[in-house]
Each structure stands twice: as C-alpha cells, then as structure tokens.
mmCIF file with all atom_site columns, C-alpha atoms in Angstrom:
data_model
loop_
_atom_site.group_PDB
_atom_site.id
_atom_site.type_symbol
_atom_site.label_atom_id
_atom_site.label_alt_id
_atom_site.label_comp_id
_atom_site.label_asym_id
_atom_site.label_entity_id
_atom_site.label_seq_id
_atom_site.pdbx_PDB_ins_code
_atom_site.Cartn_x
_atom_site.Cartn_y
_atom_site.Cartn_z
_atom_site.occupancy
_atom_site.B_iso_or_equiv
_atom_site.pdbx_formal_charge
_atom_site.auth_seq_id
_atom_site.auth_comp_id
_atom_site.auth_asym_id
_atom_site.auth_atom_id
_atom_site.pdbx_PDB_model_num
ATOM 1   C CA . UNK S 1 1   ? 20.273  -24.719 3.288   1.00 53.00 ? 1352 UNK S CA 1
ATOM 2   C CA . UNK S 1 2   ? 21.428  -28.294 3.334   1.00 53.00 ? 1353 UNK S CA 1
ATOM 3   C CA . UNK S 1 3   ? 22.430  -29.764 0.007   1.00 55.00 ? 1354 UNK S CA 1
ATOM 4   C CA . UNK S 1 4   ? 20.747  -33.012 1.000   1.00 55.00 ? 1355 UNK S CA 1
ATOM 5   C CA . UNK S 1 5   ? 17.339  -31.454 0.553   1.00 63.00 ? 1356 UNK S CA 1
ATOM 6   C CA . UNK S 1 6   ? 15.679  -33.090 -2.411  1.00 76.00 ? 1357 UNK S CA 1
ATOM 7   C CA . UNK S 1 7   ? 13.669  -30.634 -4.443  1.00 81.00 ? 1358 UNK S CA 1
ATOM 8   C CA . UNK S 1 8   ? 11.839  -30.835 -7.742  1.00 82.00 ? 1359 UNK S CA 1
ATOM 9   C CA . UNK S 1 9   ? 12.881  -27.568 -9.226  1.00 92.00 ? 1360 UNK S CA 1
ATOM 10  C CA . UNK S 1 10  ? 14.905  -24.400 -8.885  1.00 95.00 ? 1361 UNK S CA 1
ATOM 11  C CA . UNK S 1 11  ? 14.970  -22.792 -5.450  1.00 96.00 ? 1362 UNK S CA 1
ATOM 12  C CA . UNK S 1 12  ? 14.475  -19.058 -5.388  1.00 97.00 ? 1363 UNK S CA 1
ATOM 13  C CA . UNK S 1 13  ? 16.088  -17.247 -2.512  1.00 97.00 ? 1364 UNK S CA 1
ATOM 14  C CA . UNK S 1 14  ? 14.192  -14.383 -0.886  1.00 96.00 ? 1365 UNK S CA 1
ATOM 15  C CA . UNK S 1 15  ? 16.552  -12.624 1.518   1.00 93.00 ? 1366 UNK S CA 1
ATOM 16  C CA . UNK S 1 16  ? 13.772  -11.109 3.609   1.00 89.00 ? 1367 UNK S CA 1
ATOM 17  C CA . UNK S 1 17  ? 10.995  -13.518 2.775   1.00 95.00 ? 1368 UNK S CA 1
ATOM 18  C CA . UNK S 1 18  ? 7.803   -11.946 1.411   1.00 97.00 ? 1369 UNK S CA 1
ATOM 19  C CA . UNK S 1 19  ? 5.282   -9.633  3.116   1.00 97.00 ? 1370 UNK S CA 1
ATOM 20  C CA . UNK S 1 20  ? 3.243   -11.783 5.479   1.00 97.00 ? 1371 UNK S CA 1
ATOM 21  C CA . UNK S 1 21  ? 5.833   -14.561 5.447   1.00 97.00 ? 1372 UNK S CA 1
ATOM 22  C CA . UNK S 1 22  ? 9.080   -13.003 6.520   1.00 95.00 ? 1373 UNK S CA 1
ATOM 23  C CA . UNK S 1 23  ? 10.541  -16.326 7.664   1.00 96.00 ? 1374 UNK S CA 1
ATOM 24  C CA . UNK S 1 24  ? 10.228  -18.054 4.304   1.00 97.00 ? 1375 UNK S CA 1
ATOM 25  C CA . UNK S 1 25  ? 13.451  -17.471 2.450   1.00 97.00 ? 1376 UNK S CA 1
ATOM 26  C CA . UNK S 1 26  ? 13.535  -20.403 0.066   1.00 97.00 ? 1377 UNK S CA 1
ATOM 27  C CA . UNK S 1 27  ? 10.817  -21.295 -2.388  1.00 97.00 ? 1378 UNK S CA 1
ATOM 28  C CA . UNK S 1 28  ? 11.018  -24.179 -4.831  1.00 97.00 ? 1379 UNK S CA 1
ATOM 29  C CA . UNK S 1 29  ? 9.381   -23.584 -8.196  1.00 96.00 ? 1380 UNK S CA 1
ATOM 30  C CA . UNK S 1 30  ? 7.582   -26.560 -9.737  1.00 95.00 ? 1381 UNK S CA 1
ATOM 31  C CA . UNK S 1 31  ? 5.177   -27.003 -12.637 1.00 94.00 ? 1382 UNK S CA 1
ATOM 32  C CA . UNK S 1 32  ? 1.538   -27.199 -11.690 1.00 94.00 ? 1383 UNK S CA 1
ATOM 33  C CA . UNK S 1 33  ? 0.049   -27.721 -15.113 1.00 92.00 ? 1384 UNK S CA 1
ATOM 34  C CA . UNK S 1 34  ? 1.652   -29.919 -17.714 1.00 89.00 ? 1385 UNK S CA 1
ATOM 35  C CA . UNK S 1 35  ? 2.248   -27.085 -20.145 1.00 90.00 ? 1386 UNK S CA 1
ATOM 36  C CA . UNK S 1 36  ? 4.104   -25.129 -17.505 1.00 90.00 ? 1387 UNK S CA 1
ATOM 37  C CA . UNK S 1 37  ? 1.719   -22.164 -17.718 1.00 94.00 ? 1388 UNK S CA 1
ATOM 38  C CA . UNK S 1 38  ? 0.935   -22.394 -14.034 1.00 96.00 ? 1389 UNK S CA 1
ATOM 39  C CA . UNK S 1 39  ? 3.596   -23.150 -11.477 1.00 96.00 ? 1390 UNK S CA 1
ATOM 40  C CA . UNK S 1 40  ? 3.775   -23.459 -7.747  1.00 97.00 ? 1391 UNK S CA 1
ATOM 41  C CA . UNK S 1 41  ? 6.096   -21.575 -5.422  1.00 97.00 ? 1392 UNK S CA 1
ATOM 42  C CA . UNK S 1 42  ? 6.382   -23.738 -2.341  1.00 97.00 ? 1393 UNK S CA 1
ATOM 43  C CA . UNK S 1 43  ? 8.149   -22.589 0.789   1.00 97.00 ? 1394 UNK S CA 1
ATOM 44  C CA . UNK S 1 44  ? 10.868  -24.880 2.059   1.00 97.00 ? 1395 UNK S CA 1
ATOM 45  C CA . UNK S 1 45  ? 10.714  -23.381 5.532   1.00 96.00 ? 1396 UNK S CA 1
ATOM 46  C CA . UNK S 1 46  ? 6.923   -23.622 5.822   1.00 96.00 ? 1397 UNK S CA 1
ATOM 47  C CA . UNK S 1 47  ? 5.396   -26.736 4.223   1.00 94.00 ? 1398 UNK S CA 1
ATOM 48  C CA . UNK S 1 48  ? 1.915   -25.224 4.526   1.00 96.00 ? 1399 UNK S CA 1
ATOM 49  C CA . UNK S 1 49  ? 2.845   -22.197 2.411   1.00 98.00 ? 1400 UNK S CA 1
ATOM 50  C CA . UNK S 1 50  ? 2.527   -22.284 -1.342  1.00 98.00 ? 1401 UNK S CA 1
ATOM 51  C CA . UNK S 1 51  ? 1.483   -19.826 -4.020  1.00 98.00 ? 1402 UNK S CA 1
ATOM 52  C CA . UNK S 1 52  ? 0.259   -20.446 -7.535  1.00 98.00 ? 1403 UNK S CA 1
ATOM 53  C CA . UNK S 1 53  ? 2.144   -18.287 -9.990  1.00 98.00 ? 1404 UNK S CA 1
ATOM 54  C CA . UNK S 1 54  ? 2.260   -17.619 -13.699 1.00 97.00 ? 1405 UNK S CA 1
ATOM 55  C CA . UNK S 1 55  ? 4.154   -15.448 -16.134 1.00 96.00 ? 1406 UNK S CA 1
ATOM 56  C CA . UNK S 1 56  ? 2.039   -12.272 -16.382 1.00 96.00 ? 1407 UNK S CA 1
ATOM 57  C CA . UNK S 1 57  ? 2.576   -11.690 -20.116 1.00 95.00 ? 1408 UNK S CA 1
ATOM 58  C CA . UNK S 1 58  ? 0.748   -14.901 -20.931 1.00 94.00 ? 1409 UNK S CA 1
ATOM 59  C CA . UNK S 1 59  ? -2.468  -13.190 -19.887 1.00 95.00 ? 1410 UNK S CA 1
ATOM 60  C CA . UNK S 1 60  ? -1.564  -9.515  -19.991 1.00 95.00 ? 1411 UNK S CA 1
ATOM 61  C CA . UNK S 1 61  ? 0.683   -9.036  -23.043 1.00 94.00 ? 1412 UNK S CA 1
ATOM 62  C CA . UNK S 1 62  ? 0.847   -5.286  -22.469 1.00 94.00 ? 1413 UNK S CA 1
ATOM 63  C CA . UNK S 1 63  ? 1.972   -5.590  -18.856 1.00 95.00 ? 1414 UNK S CA 1
ATOM 64  C CA . UNK S 1 64  ? 4.560   -2.885  -18.545 1.00 89.00 ? 1415 UNK S CA 1
ATOM 65  C CA . UNK S 1 65  ? 6.866   -3.756  -15.724 1.00 89.00 ? 1416 UNK S CA 1
ATOM 66  C CA . UNK S 1 66  ? 9.188   -0.983  -14.681 1.00 89.00 ? 1417 UNK S CA 1
ATOM 67  C CA . UNK S 1 67  ? 11.573  -2.552  -12.254 1.00 92.00 ? 1418 UNK S CA 1
ATOM 68  C CA . UNK S 1 68  ? 12.634  0.077   -9.725  1.00 90.00 ? 1419 UNK S CA 1
ATOM 69  C CA . UNK S 1 69  ? 16.334  0.867   -9.781  1.00 88.00 ? 1420 UNK S CA 1
ATOM 70  C CA . UNK S 1 70  ? 17.058  -0.237  -6.230  1.00 88.00 ? 1421 UNK S CA 1
ATOM 71  C CA . UNK S 1 71  ? 15.374  -3.592  -6.822  1.00 92.00 ? 1422 UNK S CA 1
ATOM 72  C CA . UNK S 1 72  ? 17.297  -4.047  -10.043 1.00 92.00 ? 1423 UNK S CA 1
ATOM 73  C CA . UNK S 1 73  ? 20.574  -3.356  -8.289  1.00 91.00 ? 1424 UNK S CA 1
ATOM 74  C CA . UNK S 1 74  ? 19.726  -5.452  -5.279  1.00 93.00 ? 1425 UNK S CA 1
ATOM 75  C CA . UNK S 1 75  ? 19.021  -8.451  -7.499  1.00 95.00 ? 1426 UNK S CA 1
ATOM 76  C CA . UNK S 1 76  ? 22.087  -7.602  -9.630  1.00 94.00 ? 1427 UNK S CA 1
ATOM 77  C CA . UNK S 1 77  ? 20.037  -7.642  -12.803 1.00 93.00 ? 1428 UNK S CA 1
ATOM 78  C CA . UNK S 1 78  ? 22.210  -6.529  -15.670 1.00 90.00 ? 1429 UNK S CA 1
ATOM 79  C CA . UNK S 1 79  ? 19.663  -6.043  -18.422 1.00 87.00 ? 1430 UNK S CA 1
ATOM 80  C CA . UNK S 1 80  ? 15.846  -5.820  -18.526 1.00 78.00 ? 1431 UNK S CA 1
ATOM 81  C CA . UNK S 1 81  ? 15.633  -9.038  -20.549 1.00 80.00 ? 1432 UNK S CA 1
ATOM 82  C CA . UNK S 1 82  ? 17.716  -10.975 -18.070 1.00 87.00 ? 1433 UNK S CA 1
ATOM 83  C CA . UNK S 1 83  ? 15.065  -11.272 -15.433 1.00 93.00 ? 1434 UNK S CA 1
ATOM 84  C CA . UNK S 1 84  ? 12.441  -13.789 -14.425 1.00 95.00 ? 1435 UNK S CA 1
ATOM 85  C CA . UNK S 1 85  ? 8.992   -12.539 -13.454 1.00 96.00 ? 1436 UNK S CA 1
ATOM 86  C CA . UNK S 1 86  ? 6.045   -14.349 -11.931 1.00 97.00 ? 1437 UNK S CA 1
ATOM 87  C CA . UNK S 1 87  ? 2.798   -13.022 -10.559 1.00 98.00 ? 1438 UNK S CA 1
ATOM 88  C CA . UNK S 1 88  ? 0.803   -14.711 -7.847  1.00 98.00 ? 1439 UNK S CA 1
ATOM 89  C CA . UNK S 1 89  ? -2.578  -16.148 -8.780  1.00 98.00 ? 1440 UNK S CA 1
ATOM 90  C CA . UNK S 1 90  ? -5.678  -16.225 -6.608  1.00 97.00 ? 1441 UNK S CA 1
ATOM 91  C CA . UNK S 1 91  ? -9.005  -17.942 -7.224  1.00 96.00 ? 1442 UNK S CA 1
ATOM 92  C CA . UNK S 1 92  ? -11.759 -16.034 -5.490  1.00 93.00 ? 1443 UNK S CA 1
ATOM 93  C CA . UNK S 1 93  ? -14.230 -18.109 -3.590  1.00 89.00 ? 1444 UNK S CA 1
ATOM 94  C CA . UNK S 1 94  ? -17.335 -16.031 -4.211  1.00 88.00 ? 1445 UNK S CA 1
ATOM 95  C CA . UNK S 1 95  ? -16.835 -14.576 -7.665  1.00 84.00 ? 1446 UNK S CA 1
ATOM 96  C CA . UNK S 1 96  ? -15.322 -17.745 -9.106  1.00 80.00 ? 1447 UNK S CA 1
ATOM 97  C CA . UNK S 1 97  ? -12.785 -15.605 -10.940 1.00 91.00 ? 1448 UNK S CA 1
ATOM 98  C CA . UNK S 1 98  ? -9.037  -15.950 -11.312 1.00 95.00 ? 1449 UNK S CA 1
ATOM 99  C CA . UNK S 1 99  ? -6.821  -12.966 -10.592 1.00 97.00 ? 1450 UNK S CA 1
ATOM 100 C CA . UNK S 1 100 ? -3.190  -12.004 -10.961 1.00 97.00 ? 1451 UNK S CA 1
ATOM 101 C CA . UNK S 1 101 ? -1.317  -9.743  -8.593  1.00 98.00 ? 1452 UNK S CA 1
ATOM 102 C CA . UNK S 1 102 ? 0.173   -7.349  -11.126 1.00 98.00 ? 1453 UNK S CA 1
ATOM 103 C CA . UNK S 1 103 ? 1.102   -4.772  -8.518  1.00 97.00 ? 1454 UNK S CA 1
ATOM 104 C CA . UNK S 1 104 ? 3.683   -6.901  -6.745  1.00 98.00 ? 1455 UNK S CA 1
ATOM 105 C CA . UNK S 1 105 ? 5.389   -9.448  -8.965  1.00 98.00 ? 1456 UNK S CA 1
ATOM 106 C CA . UNK S 1 106 ? 8.012   -11.928 -7.866  1.00 98.00 ? 1457 UNK S CA 1
ATOM 107 C CA . UNK S 1 107 ? 11.195  -10.959 -9.656  1.00 97.00 ? 1458 UNK S CA 1
ATOM 108 C CA . UNK S 1 108 ? 14.279  -13.171 -9.800  1.00 97.00 ? 1459 UNK S CA 1
ATOM 109 C CA . UNK S 1 109 ? 17.756  -13.106 -11.217 1.00 96.00 ? 1460 UNK S CA 1
ATOM 110 C CA . UNK S 1 110 ? 17.888  -16.206 -13.463 1.00 95.00 ? 1461 UNK S CA 1
ATOM 111 C CA . UNK S 1 111 ? 21.585  -16.839 -12.732 1.00 94.00 ? 1462 UNK S CA 1
ATOM 112 C CA . UNK S 1 112 ? 21.842  -16.364 -8.974  1.00 95.00 ? 1463 UNK S CA 1
ATOM 113 C CA . UNK S 1 113 ? 18.201  -17.251 -8.232  1.00 96.00 ? 1464 UNK S CA 1
ATOM 114 C CA . UNK S 1 114 ? 18.065  -14.258 -5.894  1.00 96.00 ? 1465 UNK S CA 1
ATOM 115 C CA . UNK S 1 115 ? 14.438  -13.126 -5.747  1.00 97.00 ? 1466 UNK S CA 1
ATOM 116 C CA . UNK S 1 116 ? 12.126  -10.667 -4.113  1.00 97.00 ? 1467 UNK S CA 1
ATOM 117 C CA . UNK S 1 117 ? 8.536   -9.561  -4.282  1.00 98.00 ? 1468 UNK S CA 1
ATOM 118 C CA . UNK S 1 118 ? 8.708   -6.098  -5.775  1.00 97.00 ? 1469 UNK S CA 1
ATOM 119 C CA . UNK S 1 119 ? 6.001   -3.539  -5.121  1.00 95.00 ? 1470 UNK S CA 1
ATOM 120 C CA . UNK S 1 120 ? 5.847   -1.572  -8.351  1.00 95.00 ? 1471 UNK S CA 1
ATOM 121 C CA . UNK S 1 121 ? 5.555   2.207   -8.257  1.00 90.00 ? 1472 UNK S CA 1
ATOM 122 C CA . UNK S 1 122 ? 2.538   2.318   -10.589 1.00 92.00 ? 1473 UNK S CA 1
ATOM 123 C CA . UNK S 1 123 ? -0.370  2.563   -8.193  1.00 90.00 ? 1474 UNK S CA 1
ATOM 124 C CA . UNK S 1 124 ? -2.830  1.873   -11.011 1.00 93.00 ? 1475 UNK S CA 1
ATOM 125 C CA . UNK S 1 125 ? -1.638  -1.705  -11.262 1.00 96.00 ? 1476 UNK S CA 1
ATOM 126 C CA . UNK S 1 126 ? -4.169  -3.915  -9.495  1.00 96.00 ? 1477 UNK S CA 1
ATOM 127 C CA . UNK S 1 127 ? -3.475  -6.342  -6.702  1.00 97.00 ? 1478 UNK S CA 1
ATOM 128 C CA . UNK S 1 128 ? -6.108  -8.452  -8.416  1.00 97.00 ? 1479 UNK S CA 1
ATOM 129 C CA . UNK S 1 129 ? -6.378  -8.361  -12.182 1.00 96.00 ? 1480 UNK S CA 1
ATOM 130 C CA . UNK S 1 130 ? -9.010  -10.726 -13.506 1.00 95.00 ? 1481 UNK S CA 1
ATOM 131 C CA . UNK S 1 131 ? -8.042  -13.110 -16.272 1.00 93.00 ? 1482 UNK S CA 1
ATOM 132 C CA . UNK S 1 132 ? -9.114  -16.379 -17.849 1.00 79.00 ? 1483 UNK S CA 1
ATOM 133 C CA . UNK S 1 133 ? -12.143 -15.046 -19.663 1.00 64.00 ? 1484 UNK S CA 1
ATOM 134 C CA . UNK S 1 134 ? -15.595 -14.245 -18.363 1.00 53.00 ? 1485 UNK S CA 1
ATOM 135 C CA . UNK S 1 135 ? -18.587 -16.512 -18.713 1.00 44.00 ? 1486 UNK S CA 1
ATOM 136 C CA . UNK N 2 1   ? 7.275   1.117   19.562  1.00 94.00 ? 445  UNK N CA 1
ATOM 137 C CA . UNK N 2 2   ? 10.236  3.406   20.184  1.00 96.00 ? 446  UNK N CA 1
ATOM 138 C CA . UNK N 2 3   ? 9.207   7.067   20.058  1.00 97.00 ? 447  UNK N CA 1
ATOM 139 C CA . UNK N 2 4   ? 11.785  9.793   19.488  1.00 95.00 ? 448  UNK N CA 1
ATOM 140 C CA . UNK N 2 5   ? 11.440  13.496  18.894  1.00 96.00 ? 449  UNK N CA 1
ATOM 141 C CA . UNK N 2 6   ? 13.352  15.064  16.036  1.00 96.00 ? 450  UNK N CA 1
ATOM 142 C CA . UNK N 2 7   ? 13.541  18.538  14.570  1.00 96.00 ? 451  UNK N CA 1
ATOM 143 C CA . UNK N 2 8   ? 13.713  19.441  10.915  1.00 97.00 ? 452  UNK N CA 1
ATOM 144 C CA . UNK N 2 9   ? 17.054  18.313  9.533   1.00 97.00 ? 453  UNK N CA 1
ATOM 145 C CA . UNK N 2 10  ? 17.712  15.816  12.308  1.00 98.00 ? 454  UNK N CA 1
ATOM 146 C CA . UNK N 2 11  ? 18.053  12.088  11.771  1.00 98.00 ? 455  UNK N CA 1
ATOM 147 C CA . UNK N 2 12  ? 17.852  8.726   13.445  1.00 98.00 ? 456  UNK N CA 1
ATOM 148 C CA . UNK N 2 13  ? 19.946  5.656   12.736  1.00 98.00 ? 457  UNK N CA 1
ATOM 149 C CA . UNK N 2 14  ? 18.456  2.174   12.639  1.00 97.00 ? 458  UNK N CA 1
ATOM 150 C CA . UNK N 2 15  ? 20.845  -0.732  12.993  1.00 96.00 ? 459  UNK N CA 1
ATOM 151 C CA . UNK N 2 16  ? 24.242  0.238   11.668  1.00 96.00 ? 460  UNK N CA 1
ATOM 152 C CA . UNK N 2 17  ? 23.291  1.463   8.237   1.00 96.00 ? 461  UNK N CA 1
ATOM 153 C CA . UNK N 2 18  ? 19.759  2.794   7.941   1.00 97.00 ? 462  UNK N CA 1
ATOM 154 C CA . UNK N 2 19  ? 19.345  6.535   8.360   1.00 98.00 ? 463  UNK N CA 1
ATOM 155 C CA . UNK N 2 20  ? 15.997  8.332   8.474   1.00 98.00 ? 464  UNK N CA 1
ATOM 156 C CA . UNK N 2 21  ? 16.090  12.106  8.254   1.00 98.00 ? 465  UNK N CA 1
ATOM 157 C CA . UNK N 2 22  ? 13.371  14.729  8.651   1.00 98.00 ? 466  UNK N CA 1
ATOM 158 C CA . UNK N 2 23  ? 13.783  16.541  5.338   1.00 98.00 ? 467  UNK N CA 1
ATOM 159 C CA . UNK N 2 24  ? 10.758  18.827  5.412   1.00 97.00 ? 468  UNK N CA 1
ATOM 160 C CA . UNK N 2 25  ? 7.825   19.629  7.650   1.00 96.00 ? 469  UNK N CA 1
ATOM 161 C CA . UNK N 2 26  ? 4.776   21.344  6.233   1.00 95.00 ? 470  UNK N CA 1
ATOM 162 C CA . UNK N 2 27  ? 1.617   21.483  8.304   1.00 95.00 ? 471  UNK N CA 1
ATOM 163 C CA . UNK N 2 28  ? 0.771   17.904  9.215   1.00 95.00 ? 472  UNK N CA 1
ATOM 164 C CA . UNK N 2 29  ? 2.922   16.428  6.472   1.00 96.00 ? 473  UNK N CA 1
ATOM 165 C CA . UNK N 2 30  ? 6.452   15.286  7.142   1.00 96.00 ? 474  UNK N CA 1
ATOM 166 C CA . UNK N 2 31  ? 8.911   14.435  4.385   1.00 97.00 ? 475  UNK N CA 1
ATOM 167 C CA . UNK N 2 32  ? 11.356  11.701  5.310   1.00 97.00 ? 476  UNK N CA 1
ATOM 168 C CA . UNK N 2 33  ? 14.645  10.966  3.617   1.00 97.00 ? 477  UNK N CA 1
ATOM 169 C CA . UNK N 2 34  ? 15.847  7.406   3.966   1.00 97.00 ? 478  UNK N CA 1
ATOM 170 C CA . UNK N 2 35  ? 19.271  5.926   3.361   1.00 96.00 ? 479  UNK N CA 1
ATOM 171 C CA . UNK N 2 36  ? 19.419  2.164   3.437   1.00 93.00 ? 480  UNK N CA 1
ATOM 172 C CA . UNK N 2 37  ? 21.395  -0.679  1.891   1.00 90.00 ? 481  UNK N CA 1
ATOM 173 C CA . UNK N 2 38  ? 19.944  -1.637  -1.480  1.00 84.00 ? 482  UNK N CA 1
ATOM 174 C CA . UNK N 2 39  ? 18.775  -4.987  -0.128  1.00 86.00 ? 483  UNK N CA 1
ATOM 175 C CA . UNK N 2 40  ? 16.408  -3.291  2.269   1.00 89.00 ? 484  UNK N CA 1
ATOM 176 C CA . UNK N 2 41  ? 12.965  -2.618  0.820   1.00 91.00 ? 485  UNK N CA 1
ATOM 177 C CA . UNK N 2 42  ? 11.146  0.512   1.929   1.00 92.00 ? 486  UNK N CA 1
ATOM 178 C CA . UNK N 2 43  ? 7.453   1.191   1.446   1.00 93.00 ? 487  UNK N CA 1
ATOM 179 C CA . UNK N 2 44  ? 4.618   3.233   2.840   1.00 94.00 ? 488  UNK N CA 1
ATOM 180 C CA . UNK N 2 45  ? 3.095   1.151   5.578   1.00 96.00 ? 489  UNK N CA 1
ATOM 181 C CA . UNK N 2 46  ? -0.394  0.997   4.107   1.00 95.00 ? 490  UNK N CA 1
ATOM 182 C CA . UNK N 2 47  ? 0.989   -0.314  0.816   1.00 96.00 ? 491  UNK N CA 1
ATOM 183 C CA . UNK N 2 48  ? 3.012   -2.945  2.637   1.00 96.00 ? 492  UNK N CA 1
ATOM 184 C CA . UNK N 2 49  ? 0.043   -4.037  4.745   1.00 97.00 ? 493  UNK N CA 1
ATOM 185 C CA . UNK N 2 50  ? -2.146  -4.285  1.670   1.00 97.00 ? 494  UNK N CA 1
ATOM 186 C CA . UNK N 2 51  ? 0.352   -6.591  0.018   1.00 98.00 ? 495  UNK N CA 1
ATOM 187 C CA . UNK N 2 52  ? 0.821   -8.593  3.192   1.00 98.00 ? 496  UNK N CA 1
ATOM 188 C CA . UNK N 2 53  ? -2.909  -9.188  3.342   1.00 98.00 ? 497  UNK N CA 1
ATOM 189 C CA . UNK N 2 54  ? -3.055  -10.113 -0.328  1.00 98.00 ? 498  UNK N CA 1
ATOM 190 C CA . UNK N 2 55  ? -0.208  -12.618 0.055   1.00 98.00 ? 499  UNK N CA 1
ATOM 191 C CA . UNK N 2 56  ? -1.959  -14.167 3.036   1.00 98.00 ? 500  UNK N CA 1
ATOM 192 C CA . UNK N 2 57  ? -5.166  -14.431 1.019   1.00 97.00 ? 501  UNK N CA 1
ATOM 193 C CA . UNK N 2 58  ? -3.390  -15.955 -1.960  1.00 98.00 ? 502  UNK N CA 1
ATOM 194 C CA . UNK N 2 59  ? -1.589  -18.430 0.265   1.00 98.00 ? 503  UNK N CA 1
ATOM 195 C CA . UNK N 2 60  ? -4.795  -19.327 2.065   1.00 97.00 ? 504  UNK N CA 1
ATOM 196 C CA . UNK N 2 61  ? -6.513  -19.870 -1.295  1.00 97.00 ? 505  UNK N CA 1
ATOM 197 C CA . UNK N 2 62  ? -3.647  -21.922 -2.739  1.00 97.00 ? 506  UNK N CA 1
ATOM 198 C CA . UNK N 2 63  ? -5.472  -25.269 -2.796  1.00 96.00 ? 507  UNK N CA 1
ATOM 199 C CA . UNK N 2 64  ? -8.573  -23.740 -4.350  1.00 95.00 ? 508  UNK N CA 1
ATOM 200 C CA . UNK N 2 65  ? -6.451  -21.881 -6.891  1.00 96.00 ? 509  UNK N CA 1
ATOM 201 C CA . UNK N 2 66  ? -4.515  -24.991 -7.841  1.00 96.00 ? 510  UNK N CA 1
ATOM 202 C CA . UNK N 2 67  ? -7.772  -26.782 -8.559  1.00 94.00 ? 511  UNK N CA 1
ATOM 203 C CA . UNK N 2 68  ? -9.200  -23.867 -10.504 1.00 93.00 ? 512  UNK N CA 1
ATOM 204 C CA . UNK N 2 69  ? -6.213  -23.370 -12.825 1.00 93.00 ? 513  UNK N CA 1
ATOM 205 C CA . UNK N 2 70  ? -6.132  -27.060 -13.584 1.00 89.00 ? 514  UNK N CA 1
ATOM 206 C CA . UNK N 2 71  ? -9.686  -26.684 -14.902 1.00 85.00 ? 515  UNK N CA 1
ATOM 207 C CA . UNK N 2 72  ? -8.897  -23.740 -17.118 1.00 83.00 ? 516  UNK N CA 1
ATOM 208 C CA . UNK N 2 73  ? -9.527  -24.497 -20.796 1.00 76.00 ? 517  UNK N CA 1
ATOM 209 C CA . UNK N 2 74  ? -6.357  -24.955 -22.789 1.00 65.00 ? 518  UNK N CA 1
ATOM 210 C CA . UNK N 2 75  ? -4.466  -23.534 -24.536 1.00 52.00 ? 519  UNK N CA 1
ATOM 211 C CA . UNK N 2 76  ? -3.585  -20.390 -22.602 1.00 49.00 ? 520  UNK N CA 1
ATOM 212 C CA . UNK N 2 77  ? -1.660  -17.450 -23.978 1.00 49.00 ? 521  UNK N CA 1
ATOM 213 C CA . UNK N 2 78  ? -3.065  -17.520 -27.488 1.00 46.00 ? 522  UNK N CA 1
ATOM 214 C CA . UNK N 2 79  ? -1.579  -20.693 -28.903 1.00 44.00 ? 523  UNK N CA 1
ATOM 215 C CA . UNK N 2 80  ? -3.522  -22.242 -31.788 1.00 41.00 ? 524  UNK N CA 1
ATOM 216 C CA . UNK N 2 81  ? -5.925  -25.091 -30.922 1.00 41.00 ? 525  UNK N CA 1
ATOM 217 C CA . UNK N 2 82  ? -4.105  -28.379 -30.798 1.00 39.00 ? 526  UNK N CA 1
ATOM 218 C CA . UNK N 2 83  ? -0.739  -26.685 -30.486 1.00 40.00 ? 527  UNK N CA 1
ATOM 219 C CA . UNK N 2 84  ? 1.190   -26.997 -27.254 1.00 38.00 ? 528  UNK N CA 1
ATOM 220 C CA . UNK N 2 85  ? 2.038   -23.519 -26.067 1.00 39.00 ? 529  UNK N CA 1
ATOM 221 C CA . UNK N 2 86  ? 5.732   -22.827 -25.814 1.00 38.00 ? 530  UNK N CA 1
ATOM 222 C CA . UNK N 2 87  ? 7.125   -22.929 -22.303 1.00 40.00 ? 531  UNK N CA 1
ATOM 223 C CA . UNK N 2 88  ? 6.651   -19.494 -20.824 1.00 46.00 ? 532  UNK N CA 1
ATOM 224 C CA . UNK N 2 89  ? 10.235  -19.098 -19.840 1.00 51.00 ? 533  UNK N CA 1
ATOM 225 C CA . UNK N 2 90  ? 13.509  -20.823 -20.249 1.00 53.00 ? 534  UNK N CA 1
ATOM 226 C CA . UNK N 2 91  ? 14.088  -23.261 -17.405 1.00 61.00 ? 535  UNK N CA 1
ATOM 227 C CA . UNK N 2 92  ? 15.858  -21.876 -14.389 1.00 71.00 ? 536  UNK N CA 1
ATOM 228 C CA . UNK N 2 93  ? 19.015  -23.624 -13.215 1.00 71.00 ? 537  UNK N CA 1
ATOM 229 C CA . UNK N 2 94  ? 18.478  -25.950 -10.288 1.00 65.00 ? 538  UNK N CA 1
ATOM 230 C CA . UNK N 2 95  ? 21.210  -24.274 -8.344  1.00 66.00 ? 539  UNK N CA 1
ATOM 231 C CA . UNK N 2 96  ? 22.589  -20.809 -8.445  1.00 65.00 ? 540  UNK N CA 1
ATOM 232 C CA . UNK N 2 97  ? 25.235  -20.335 -11.083 1.00 61.00 ? 541  UNK N CA 1
ATOM 233 C CA . UNK N 2 98  ? 28.183  -19.034 -9.113  1.00 52.00 ? 542  UNK N CA 1
#
C-alpha cells in the first residue's frame, strides 16, 4: 500500500480478505456516529464496499468470545485483553431491526493492525443477533 | 475441480504446505486431518458459504444500516441520560507499530 494514500483512520490489514470479498485486504476504520459507538470499515481496494461495525459488548455485555488458538497465534495476540473486536451490523429491510453478527467477529491485533474475520466455534452464536430494543 | 482418489491413511498436498489426510472412514463419513500454516483459515464449506452470504448482505445493506444506526436513540451501552458514553475502545494507531 502506498504511503501517499490519505485515510481518516487506522487501516486494518486482512491477509486473505473476508469471505465474499477475498480481494479486499485493507479496510480503514472511521467513526460513523459522533460518540464512536458505530464505525465504518471501508475497503481501500473496493470503494463500493463498506460495513457498519460496533463493539459487541456495548449491546451484548455477556458476549463470550473464545478466540480459537490458531486465530490467536496467527494474529500474534499475546493476551486476551490485548485484542480489538468488532461485529458487523445489518439493518434488515423488512423487519426494520438491527442485528449484529456475533458468530463471526472481526478481530484485530491493536499493535500490528493485522485482522481477520474469525468464525467462532460456538454454533449457537447467531449470524444475526437483534439489538437496539424492540418497539 | 480436481478429483483424486485416496485410501485411508493417504494424503494430498496443496501448494507447498497444506496437507490433507484421510484419517478415518466410517460408512459415508470421512474424517479429514489438515495441516496448514496458521495464517490459513479452514472451515466446513457450508459454514463458510453462510458467512460469505451474510457479509454480502451486510455490505449490500451498508447504506441502509448507516442511516438506521444514526437514528438510534442515544445513549447506547447503558450510559446515563445526558452523559456521553465513553469511547468503546482505545483508539487504534494510524499505522502499525513495528
């Protein structure tokens, strides 16, 4: 990546991209809402690709993330606290609800900015977990 | 798709480092043992495809989602009314810390 690229935030590096977007290796993380609760992961390789993300514990305080050993080693994460985790957010068109992908969080090493989308072993974790309160 | 026949205990090599071995065969179920560099992620195909589809949906819904989260009542995460919630996470460095 050229150092001349002007970006508004940290750039996370996904060695193999993410499922569905294997060619997108660099995503810049910017604030979406002023309080920083919601952020945007925008692909540098594909300007049309962006994902809304948030920190899962803001909405699911009991979210128990067990980072698989091989992912931990691949990202060179030394301790469980020294990790950055975001989950992708989706607004459903029909149901009007907001959902978090708790099954496959984006996990990054906060020092190297190496990142990957990890598919957690717990099959009970939903791909879409509703949050934001019901009407 | 490349199709190879293997017997129990035999292996195939993918690239220079990935090895897939037939560890057990029982009826119509085959147990595979896989050796791969730690950077290589390995998943059951149906799980991978499910996630791929979900990512594509989330990406396709990005504009709608951005609008919807902007409308969410504040504060989020349990902060008291009138209080700015703390930043969810310490800021990441702009560049990797080598």
